[in-house]
């Protein structure tokens, strides 16, 4: 079995321009979200997303991504490639 097929998803990944990440987190806080204290990263400056944001009694969390993938595997799918292929509907 493929391990990716068996991965249980409990979050929503939101990709934003790196310059807008702090603003996106601020908007979530203004709408009742808080950082998940159980999953705070020790070195957030090098991580591809901000700390998970959750609501009290929420069913899932939101991860505000500034990069699509960790820098170590970004050659597989770069953030720049995603932005170039974006579609606005």
mmCIF file with all atom_site columns, C-alpha atoms in Angstrom:
data_model
loop_
_atom_site.group_PDB
_atom_site.id
_atom_site.type_symbol
_atom_site.label_atom_id
_atom_site.label_alt_id
_atom_site.label_comp_id
_atom_site.label_asym_id
_atom_site.label_entity_id
_atom_site.label_seq_id
_atom_site.pdbx_PDB_ins_code
_atom_site.Cartn_x
_atom_site.Cartn_y
_atom_site.Cartn_z
_atom_site.occupancy
_atom_site.B_iso_or_equiv
_atom_site.pdbx_formal_charge
_atom_site.auth_seq_id
_atom_site.auth_comp_id
_atom_site.auth_asym_id
_atom_site.auth_atom_id
_atom_site.pdbx_PDB_model_num
ATOM 1  C CA . UNK A 1 1  ? 0.000   0.000  0.000   1.00 0.00 ? 1  UNK A CA 1
ATOM 2  C CA . UNK A 1 2  ? 1.111   3.507  -0.762  1.00 0.00 ? 2  UNK A CA 1
ATOM 3  C CA . UNK A 1 3  ? 1.748   5.412  2.530   1.00 0.00 ? 3  UNK A CA 1
ATOM 4  C CA . UNK A 1 4  ? 0.416   8.640  1.015   1.00 0.00 ? 4  UNK A CA 1
ATOM 5  C CA . UNK A 1 5  ? -2.913  6.940  0.232   1.00 0.00 ? 5  UNK A CA 1
ATOM 6  C CA . UNK A 1 6  ? -3.219  5.972  3.896   1.00 0.00 ? 6  UNK A CA 1
ATOM 7  C CA . UNK A 1 7  ? -2.455  9.407  5.306   1.00 0.00 ? 7  UNK A CA 1
ATOM 8  C CA . UNK A 1 8  ? -5.350  10.825 7.334   1.00 0.00 ? 8  UNK A CA 1
ATOM 9  C CA . UNK A 1 9  ? -5.881  14.512 6.594   1.00 0.00 ? 9  UNK A CA 1
ATOM 10 C CA . UNK A 1 10 ? -6.937  16.814 9.415   1.00 0.00 ? 10 UNK A CA 1
ATOM 11 C CA . UNK A 1 11 ? -5.872  20.183 8.072   1.00 0.00 ? 11 UNK A CA 1
ATOM 12 C CA . UNK A 1 12 ? -6.443  22.705 5.333   1.00 0.00 ? 12 UNK A CA 1
ATOM 13 C CA . UNK A 1 13 ? -3.310  23.975 3.588   1.00 0.00 ? 13 UNK A CA 1
ATOM 14 C CA . UNK A 1 14 ? -3.532  27.577 2.437   1.00 0.00 ? 14 UNK A CA 1
ATOM 15 C CA . UNK A 1 15 ? -0.712  28.772 0.150   1.00 0.00 ? 15 UNK A CA 1
ATOM 16 C CA . UNK A 1 16 ? -0.116  32.518 0.272   1.00 0.00 ? 16 UNK A CA 1
ATOM 17 C CA . UNK A 1 17 ? 2.606   34.752 -1.067  1.00 0.00 ? 17 UNK A CA 1
ATOM 18 C CA . UNK A 1 18 ? 5.446   34.773 1.447   1.00 0.00 ? 18 UNK A CA 1
ATOM 19 C CA . UNK A 1 19 ? 5.006   38.510 1.993   1.00 0.00 ? 19 UNK A CA 1
ATOM 20 C CA . UNK A 1 20 ? 1.356   37.921 2.994   1.00 0.00 ? 20 UNK A CA 1
ATOM 21 C CA . UNK A 1 21 ? 1.843   35.063 5.478   1.00 0.00 ? 21 UNK A CA 1
ATOM 22 C CA . UNK A 1 22 ? 1.767   37.211 8.645   1.00 0.00 ? 22 UNK A CA 1
ATOM 23 C CA . UNK A 1 23 ? -1.316  39.035 7.390   1.00 0.00 ? 23 UNK A CA 1
ATOM 24 C CA . UNK A 1 24 ? -3.081  35.728 6.670   1.00 0.00 ? 24 UNK A CA 1
ATOM 25 C CA . UNK A 1 25 ? -2.325  34.507 10.203  1.00 0.00 ? 25 UNK A CA 1
ATOM 26 C CA . UNK A 1 26 ? -3.587  37.833 11.596  1.00 0.00 ? 26 UNK A CA 1
ATOM 27 C CA . UNK A 1 27 ? -6.878  37.438 9.698   1.00 0.00 ? 27 UNK A CA 1
ATOM 28 C CA . UNK A 1 28 ? -7.298  33.930 11.106  1.00 0.00 ? 28 UNK A CA 1
ATOM 29 C CA . UNK A 1 29 ? -6.660  35.218 14.654  1.00 0.00 ? 29 UNK A CA 1
ATOM 30 C CA . UNK A 1 30 ? -9.255  37.942 14.094  1.00 0.00 ? 30 UNK A CA 1
ATOM 31 C CA . UNK A 1 31 ? -11.697 35.158 13.172  1.00 0.00 ? 31 UNK A CA 1
ATOM 32 C CA . UNK A 1 32 ? -11.196 33.060 16.294  1.00 0.00 ? 32 UNK A CA 1
ATOM 33 C CA . UNK A 1 33 ? -8.182  30.915 15.412  1.00 0.00 ? 33 UNK A CA 1
ATOM 34 C CA . UNK A 1 34 ? -5.181  30.445 17.703  1.00 0.00 ? 34 UNK A CA 1
ATOM 35 C CA . UNK A 1 35 ? -1.825  28.686 17.207  1.00 0.00 ? 35 UNK A CA 1
ATOM 36 C CA . UNK A 1 36 ? -1.948  25.006 18.116  1.00 0.00 ? 36 UNK A CA 1
ATOM 37 C CA . UNK A 1 37 ? 0.294   24.930 21.206  1.00 0.00 ? 37 UNK A CA 1
ATOM 38 C CA . UNK A 1 38 ? 0.900   21.199 20.789  1.00 0.00 ? 38 UNK A CA 1
ATOM 39 C CA . UNK A 1 39 ? 2.533   21.651 17.388  1.00 0.00 ? 39 UNK A CA 1
ATOM 40 C CA . UNK A 1 40 ? 4.597   24.836 17.656  1.00 0.00 ? 40 UNK A CA 1
ATOM 41 C CA . UNK A 1 41 ? 7.763   24.571 15.576  1.00 0.00 ? 41 UNK A CA 1
ATOM 42 C CA . UNK A 1 42 ? 11.078  25.296 17.232  1.00 0.00 ? 42 UNK A CA 1
ATOM 43 C CA . UNK A 1 43 ? 12.556  26.967 14.138  1.00 0.00 ? 43 UNK A CA 1
ATOM 44 C CA . UNK A 1 44 ? 9.577   28.549 12.388  1.00 0.00 ? 44 UNK A CA 1
ATOM 45 C CA . UNK A 1 45 ? 11.815  30.822 10.268  1.00 0.00 ? 45 UNK A CA 1
ATOM 46 C CA . UNK A 1 46 ? 12.950  27.799 8.256   1.00 0.00 ? 46 UNK A CA 1
ATOM 47 C CA . UNK A 1 47 ? 9.617   25.966 8.173   1.00 0.00 ? 47 UNK A CA 1
ATOM 48 C CA . UNK A 1 48 ? 7.361   26.067 5.106   1.00 0.00 ? 48 UNK A CA 1
ATOM 49 C CA . UNK A 1 49 ? 4.231   27.017 7.045   1.00 0.00 ? 49 UNK A CA 1
ATOM 50 C CA . UNK A 1 50 ? 3.235   29.045 10.091  1.00 0.00 ? 50 UNK A CA 1
ATOM 51 C CA . UNK A 1 51 ? 2.147   27.179 13.245  1.00 0.00 ? 51 UNK A CA 1
ATOM 52 C CA . UNK A 1 52 ? -1.117  25.276 12.792  1.00 0.00 ? 52 UNK A CA 1
ATOM 53 C CA . UNK A 1 53 ? -4.098  27.511 13.522  1.00 0.00 ? 53 UNK A CA 1
ATOM 54 C CA . UNK A 1 54 ? -7.116  26.001 15.286  1.00 0.00 ? 54 UNK A CA 1
ATOM 55 C CA . UNK A 1 55 ? -10.455 27.133 16.681  1.00 0.00 ? 55 UNK A CA 1
ATOM 56 C CA . UNK A 1 56 ? -11.758 26.030 20.044  1.00 0.00 ? 56 UNK A CA 1
ATOM 57 C CA . UNK A 1 57 ? -13.625 22.755 19.463  1.00 0.00 ? 57 UNK A CA 1
ATOM 58 C CA . UNK A 1 58 ? -12.643 22.923 15.796  1.00 0.00 ? 58 UNK A CA 1
ATOM 59 C CA . UNK A 1 59 ? -12.637 19.822 13.633  1.00 0.00 ? 59 UNK A CA 1
ATOM 60 C CA . UNK A 1 60 ? -9.445  20.687 11.749  1.00 0.00 ? 60 UNK A CA 1
ATOM 61 C CA . UNK A 1 61 ? -6.632  23.207 11.620  1.00 0.00 ? 61 UNK A CA 1
ATOM 62 C CA . UNK A 1 62 ? -5.399  25.601 8.956   1.00 0.00 ? 62 UNK A CA 1
ATOM 63 C CA . UNK A 1 63 ? -1.758  25.737 7.910   1.00 0.00 ? 63 UNK A CA 1
ATOM 64 C CA . UNK A 1 64 ? -0.755  29.002 6.219   1.00 0.00 ? 64 UNK A CA 1
ATOM 65 C CA . UNK A 1 65 ? 2.018   27.981 3.813   1.00 0.00 ? 65 UNK A CA 1
ATOM 66 C CA . UNK A 1 66 ? 4.550   30.407 2.379   1.00 0.00 ? 66 UNK A CA 1
ATOM 67 C CA . UNK A 1 67 ? 6.240   27.621 0.386   1.00 0.00 ? 67 UNK A CA 1
ATOM 68 C CA . UNK A 1 68 ? 4.474   24.628 -1.135  1.00 0.00 ? 68 UNK A CA 1
ATOM 69 C CA . UNK A 1 69 ? 6.978   22.154 0.318   1.00 0.00 ? 69 UNK A CA 1
ATOM 70 C CA . UNK A 1 70 ? 9.943   22.157 2.690   1.00 0.00 ? 70 UNK A CA 1
ATOM 71 C CA . UNK A 1 71 ? 13.014  23.670 1.051   1.00 0.00 ? 71 UNK A CA 1
ATOM 72 C CA . UNK A 1 72 ? 14.727  20.254 1.052   1.00 0.00 ? 72 UNK A CA 1
ATOM 73 C CA . UNK A 1 73 ? 12.180  18.778 -1.365  1.00 0.00 ? 73 UNK A CA 1
ATOM 74 C CA . UNK A 1 74 ? 11.117  21.917 -3.232  1.00 0.00 ? 74 UNK A CA 1
ATOM 75 C CA . UNK A 1 75 ? 12.760  20.644 -6.427  1.00 0.00 ? 75 UNK A CA 1
ATOM 76 C CA . UNK A 1 76 ? 9.884   18.157 -6.705  1.00 0.00 ? 76 UNK A CA 1
ATOM 77 C CA . UNK A 1 77 ? 7.358   20.998 -6.946  1.00 0.00 ? 77 UNK A CA 1
ATOM 78 C CA . UNK A 1 78 ? 8.536   24.556 -6.470  1.00 0.00 ? 78 UNK A CA 1
ATOM 79 C CA . UNK A 1 79 ? 6.337   27.294 -5.078  1.00 0.00 ? 79 UNK A CA 1
ATOM 80 C CA . UNK A 1 80 ? 7.244   29.449 -8.086  1.00 0.00 ? 80 UNK A CA 1
ATOM 81 C CA . UNK A 1 81 ? 5.949   26.737 -10.429 1.00 0.00 ? 81 UNK A CA 1
ATOM 82 C CA . UNK A 1 82 ? 2.627   26.657 -8.580  1.00 0.00 ? 82 UNK A CA 1
ATOM 83 C CA . UNK A 1 83 ? 2.214   30.436 -8.738  1.00 0.00 ? 83 UNK A CA 1
ATOM 84 C CA . UNK A 1 84 ? 3.013   30.422 -12.493 1.00 0.00 ? 84 UNK A CA 1
ATOM 85 C CA . UNK A 1 85 ? 0.262   27.854 -13.106 1.00 0.00 ? 85 UNK A CA 1
ATOM 86 C CA . UNK A 1 86 ? -2.388  29.418 -10.879 1.00 0.00 ? 86 UNK A CA 1
ATOM 87 C CA . UNK A 1 87 ? -5.872  29.911 -12.231 1.00 0.00 ? 87 UNK A CA 1
ATOM 88 C CA . UNK A 1 88 ? -8.196  32.621 -11.046 1.00 0.00 ? 88 UNK A CA 1
ATOM 89 C CA . UNK A 1 89 ? -11.830 31.637 -11.305 1.00 0.00 ? 89 UNK A CA 1
#
